[in-house]
C-alpha positions as semicolon CSV with decimal commas, in nm:
position;residue;x (nm);y (nm);z (nm)
1;X;0,000;0,000;0,000
2;X;0,285;0,237;0,084
3;X;0,440;0,171;-0,257
4;X;0,114;0,255;-0,435
5;X;0,084;0,583;-0,245
6;X;0,445;0,664;-0,325
7;X;0,389;0,596;-0,697
8;X;0,077;0,818;-0,699
9;X;0,261;1,098;-0,517
10;X;0,557;1,080;-0,758
11;X;0,322;1,079;-1,058
12;X;0,145;1,389;-0,930
13;X;0,478;1,565;-0,870
14;X;0,604;1,471;-1,217
15;X;0,287;1,598;-1,383
16;X;0,300;1,930;-1,199
17;X;0,668;1,983;-1,291
18;X;0,591;1,931;-1,661
19;X;0,262;2,117;-1,654
20;X;0,147;2,344;-1,932
21;X;-0,031;2,667;-1,853
22;X;-0,313;2,793;-2,069
23;X;-0,462;3,141;-2,064
24;X;-0,791;3,152;-2,248
25;X;-0,762;2,783;-2,337
26;X;-0,837;2,462;-2,150
27;X;-0,601;2,262;-2,375
28;X;-0,258;2,434;-2,381
29;X;-0,016;2,312;-2,649
30;X;0,298;2,485;-2,510
31;X;0,451;2,559;-2,172
32;X;0,264;2,890;-2,189
33;X;-0,024;2,901;-2,436
34;X;-0,208;3,233;-2,466
35;X;-0,531;3,230;-2,662
36;X;-0,601;3,602;-2,684
37;X;-0,417;3,932;-2,689
38;X;-0,076;3,983;-2,532
39;X;0,040;4,313;-2,392
40;X;0,399;4,386;-2,298
41;X;0,545;4,665;-2,091
42;X;0,636;4,974;-2,296
43;X;0,913;5,197;-2,163
44;X;1,047;5,532;-2,288
45;X;1,411;5,617;-2,223
46;X;1,628;5,923;-2,284
47;X;1,984;5,865;-2,398
48;X;2,293;5,910;-2,187
49;X;2,616;6,094;-2,264
50;X;2,930;5,930;-2,400
51;X;3,067;5,689;-2,141
52;X;2,748;5,699;-1,933
53;X;2,491;5,518;-2,148
54;X;2,133;5,482;-2,029
55;X;2,073;5,122;-1,915
56;X;1,801;4,923;-2,089
57;X;1,688;4,674;-1,826
58;X;1,310;4,698;-1,799
59;X;1,027;4,651;-2,045
60;X;1,003;4,473;-2,378
61;X;0,908;4,747;-2,626
62;X;1,128;5,048;-2,566
63;X;1,104;5,393;-2,722
64;X;1,452;5,546;-2,737
65;X;1,491;5,923;-2,740
66;X;1,849;6,022;-2,814
67;X;1,939;6,391;-2,793
68;X;2,249;6,588;-2,890
69;X;2,544;6,449;-2,686
70;X;2,304;6,201;-2,516
71;X;2,262;5,926;-2,772
72;X;2,397;5,619;-2,588
73;X;2,199;5,322;-2,452
74;X;2,330;4,995;-2,305
75;X;2,176;4,648;-2,288
76;X;2,250;4,408;-2,002
77;X;2,526;4,148;-2,027
78;X;2,380;3,882;-2,261
79;X;2,535;3,605;-2,050
80;X;2,326;3,714;-1,750
81;X;1,990;3,723;-1,934
82;X;1,968;3,429;-2,180
83;X;1,648;3,440;-2,381
84;X;1,577;3,807;-2,300
85;X;1,404;3,995;-2,583
86;X;1,387;4,370;-2,643
87;X;1,219;4,558;-2,926
88;X;1,386;4,900;-2,957
89;X;1,262;5,195;-3,162
90;X;1,454;5,516;-3,216
91;X;1,175;5,772;-3,205
92;X;1,404;6,068;-3,282
93;X;1,383;6,208;-3,634
94;X;1,735;6,350;-3,654
95;X;1,965;6,181;-3,399
96;X;2,108;5,831;-3,420
97;X;2,079;5,603;-3,114
98;X;2,392;5,400;-3,029
99;X;2,334;5,064;-2,857
100;X;2,610;4,905;-2,646
101;X;2,616;4,607;-2,409
102;X;2,775;4,518;-2,077
103;X;3,000;4,213;-2,057
104;X;3,355;4,138;-2,161
105;X;3,362;3,986;-2,507
106;X;2,985;4,018;-2,557
107;X;2,900;4,134;-2,908
108;X;2,606;4,207;-3,135
109;X;2,546;3,980;-3,432
110;X;2,311;4,080;-3,711
111;X;2,069;3,796;-3,778
112;X;2,228;3,729;-4,119
113;X;2,593;3,771;-4,012
114;X;2,870;3,565;-3,853
115;X;3,083;3,867;-3,760
116;X;3,009;4,066;-3,446
117;X;3,030;4,430;-3,353
118;X;3,043;4,615;-3,020
119;X;2,788;4,884;-3,111
120;X;2,466;4,899;-3,313
121;X;2,369;5,233;-3,465
122;X;1,996;5,287;-3,495
123;X;1,922;5,529;-3,775
124;X;1,683;5,819;-3,776
125;X;1,524;5,860;-4,116
126;X;1,147;5,848;-4,116
127;X;0,942;5,678;-4,384
128;X;0,966;5,338;-4,544
129;X;1,280;5,141;-4,616
130;X;1,467;5,230;-4,297
131;X;1,595;4,894;-4,170
132;X;1,747;5,020;-3,843
133;X;1,468;5,244;-3,707
134;X;1,309;4,953;-3,512
135;X;1,518;4,649;-3,415
136;X;1,463;4,336;-3,208
137;X;1,745;4,212;-2,982
138;X;1,757;3,856;-2,842
139;X;2,015;3,721;-2,597
140;X;2,143;3,373;-2,681
141;X;2,320;3,353;-2,345
142;X;2,654;3,457;-2,496
143;X;2,585;3,751;-2,728
144;X;2,298;3,959;-2,866
145;X;2,144;3,874;-3,202
146;X;1,954;4,157;-3,365
147;X;1,759;4,231;-3,677
148;X;1,479;4,429;-3,824
149;X;1,121;4,320;-3,787
150;X;1,000;4,141;-4,101
151;X;0,823;4,423;-4,280
């Protein structure tokens, strides 16, 4: 009898560890399955001066406002936040936003590139065809991969 109770208890524990959560669905197909709208935190940040970049560490969709001599922003160390995603938009019409990252050896890799860089420049031009006005950044646990949204 004790063995049967132990097997039932272990089964219940195993099922709760591998549980799937559904919001708006009684039959989730993923670890988190949302059947409905999703809202993410939107943050607006002003740039920092050279050598004192404004940290980007909160929110998902972030409006960047660089100003003259205050155009620097810095993402967290990619090794400390694997899987973290940010969507950044330079809302200035005439000043480029410069994106840096914390972490020794951490680089940015464009989604279609195998060579890294230590800064990403987000352009300012308004209108269509501007690939670097809005970018998505994803930490792979070692570096940041970035690219434009598929428009």
